[in-house]
Tab-separated table of C-alpha atoms in Angstrom:
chain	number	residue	atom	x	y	z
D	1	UNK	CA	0.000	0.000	0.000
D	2	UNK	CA	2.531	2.416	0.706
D	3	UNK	CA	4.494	1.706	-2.282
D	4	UNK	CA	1.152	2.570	-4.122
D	5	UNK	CA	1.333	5.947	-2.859
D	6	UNK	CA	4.717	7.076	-3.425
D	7	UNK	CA	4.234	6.136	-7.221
D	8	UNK	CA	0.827	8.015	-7.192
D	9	UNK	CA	2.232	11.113	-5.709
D	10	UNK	CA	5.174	10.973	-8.662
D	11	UNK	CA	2.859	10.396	-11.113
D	12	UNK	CA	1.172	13.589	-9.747
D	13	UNK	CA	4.418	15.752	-10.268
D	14	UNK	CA	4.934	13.811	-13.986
D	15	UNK	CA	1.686	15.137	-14.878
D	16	UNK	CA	2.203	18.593	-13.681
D	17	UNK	CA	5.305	19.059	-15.784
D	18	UNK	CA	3.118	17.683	-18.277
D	19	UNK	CA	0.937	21.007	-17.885
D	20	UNK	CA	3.879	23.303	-18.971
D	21	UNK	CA	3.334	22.035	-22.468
D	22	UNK	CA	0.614	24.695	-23.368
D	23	UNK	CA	2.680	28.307	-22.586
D	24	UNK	CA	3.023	29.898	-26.136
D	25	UNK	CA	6.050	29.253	-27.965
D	26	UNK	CA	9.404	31.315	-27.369
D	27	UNK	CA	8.087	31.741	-23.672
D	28	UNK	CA	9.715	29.983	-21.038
D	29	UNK	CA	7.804	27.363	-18.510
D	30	UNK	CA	7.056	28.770	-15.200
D	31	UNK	CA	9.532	26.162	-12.946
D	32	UNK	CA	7.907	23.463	-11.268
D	33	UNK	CA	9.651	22.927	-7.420
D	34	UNK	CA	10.323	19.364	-6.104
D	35	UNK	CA	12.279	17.833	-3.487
D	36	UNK	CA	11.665	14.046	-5.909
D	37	UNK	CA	15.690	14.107	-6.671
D	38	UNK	CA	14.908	10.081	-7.229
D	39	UNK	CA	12.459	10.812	-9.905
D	40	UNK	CA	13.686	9.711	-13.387
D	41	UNK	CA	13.097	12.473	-16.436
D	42	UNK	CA	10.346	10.683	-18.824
D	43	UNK	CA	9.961	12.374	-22.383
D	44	UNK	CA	7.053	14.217	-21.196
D	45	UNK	CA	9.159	16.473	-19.337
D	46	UNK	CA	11.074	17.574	-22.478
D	47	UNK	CA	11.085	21.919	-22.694
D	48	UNK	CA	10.013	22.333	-19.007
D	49	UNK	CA	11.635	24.109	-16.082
D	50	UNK	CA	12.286	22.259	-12.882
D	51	UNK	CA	13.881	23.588	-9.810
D	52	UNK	CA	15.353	20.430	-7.613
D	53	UNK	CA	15.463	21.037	-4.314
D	54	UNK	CA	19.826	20.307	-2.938
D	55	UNK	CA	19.023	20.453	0.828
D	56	UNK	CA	19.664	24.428	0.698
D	57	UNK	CA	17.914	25.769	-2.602
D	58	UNK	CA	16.007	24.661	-5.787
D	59	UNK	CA	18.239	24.470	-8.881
D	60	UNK	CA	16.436	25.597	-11.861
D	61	UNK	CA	17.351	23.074	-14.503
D	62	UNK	CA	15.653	23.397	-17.864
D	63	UNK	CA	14.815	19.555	-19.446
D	64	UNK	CA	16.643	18.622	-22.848
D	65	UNK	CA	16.199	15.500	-25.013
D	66	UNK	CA	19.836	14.977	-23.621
D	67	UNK	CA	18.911	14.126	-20.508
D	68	UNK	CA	15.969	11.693	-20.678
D	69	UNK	CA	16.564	8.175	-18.724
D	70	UNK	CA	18.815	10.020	-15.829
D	71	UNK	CA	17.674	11.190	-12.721
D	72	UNK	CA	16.962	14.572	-11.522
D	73	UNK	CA	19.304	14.769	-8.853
D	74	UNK	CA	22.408	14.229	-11.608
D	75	UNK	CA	21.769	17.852	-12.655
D	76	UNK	CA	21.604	19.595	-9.095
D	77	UNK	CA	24.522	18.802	-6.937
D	78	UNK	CA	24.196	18.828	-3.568
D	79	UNK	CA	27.223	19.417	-2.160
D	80	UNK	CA	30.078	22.262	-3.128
D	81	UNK	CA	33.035	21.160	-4.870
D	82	UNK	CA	36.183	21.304	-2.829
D	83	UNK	CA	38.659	24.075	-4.403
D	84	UNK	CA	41.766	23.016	-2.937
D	85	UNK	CA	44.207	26.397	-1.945
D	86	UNK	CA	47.550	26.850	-0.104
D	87	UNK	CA	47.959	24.507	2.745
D	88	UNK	CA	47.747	26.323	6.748
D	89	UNK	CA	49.819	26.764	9.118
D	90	UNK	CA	50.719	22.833	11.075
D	91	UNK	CA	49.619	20.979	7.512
D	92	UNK	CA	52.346	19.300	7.177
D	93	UNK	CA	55.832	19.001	9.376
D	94	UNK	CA	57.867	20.798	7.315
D	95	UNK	CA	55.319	23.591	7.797
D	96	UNK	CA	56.804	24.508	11.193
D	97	UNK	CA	60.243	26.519	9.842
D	98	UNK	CA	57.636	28.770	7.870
D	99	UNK	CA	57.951	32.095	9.741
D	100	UNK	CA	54.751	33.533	10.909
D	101	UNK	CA	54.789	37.085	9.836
């Protein structure tokens, strides 16, 4: 039973992406929000707007035919990327004859 209603409730969101499909041409889709980062991109979903909830903010990401068969969360990382910079002071041992000016 529950199972039932977690694939009614994505259906739900599938169909509402499916409602983007009538804005006039050369407009853009208004975005759709979800937190459903497990939800897999159907063909449907082709020229909407989705914003995917990372655990801080929604992503906008716009669908292309690219991307059909992956899932949302591939295109809304959740983490930031690590930008590695000059090491501080006690990194490493040889870091201790550095003078501290």
């Amino acid at each position: 039973m529950l199972m039932y209603q977690g694939y009614q409730r994505r259906e739900r969101s599938r169909s509402s992406v499916s409602k983007n499909r009538d804005t006039p041409p050369g407009e853009k889709p208004e975005p759709i929000r979800t937190h459903l980062r497990n939800m897999i991109i159907v063909p449907e979903m082709i020229g909407s707007i989705i914003g995917v909830y990372n655990g801080n903010t929604f992503n906008q990401v716009e669908i292309k035919p690219e991307m059909i068969i992956h899932y949302l969360a591939e295109f809304s990382i959740s983490y930031k990327p690590v930008k590695h910079g000059r090491p501080g002071i006690g990194a490493t041992y040889s870091s201790r004859f550095i003078p501290l000016k």
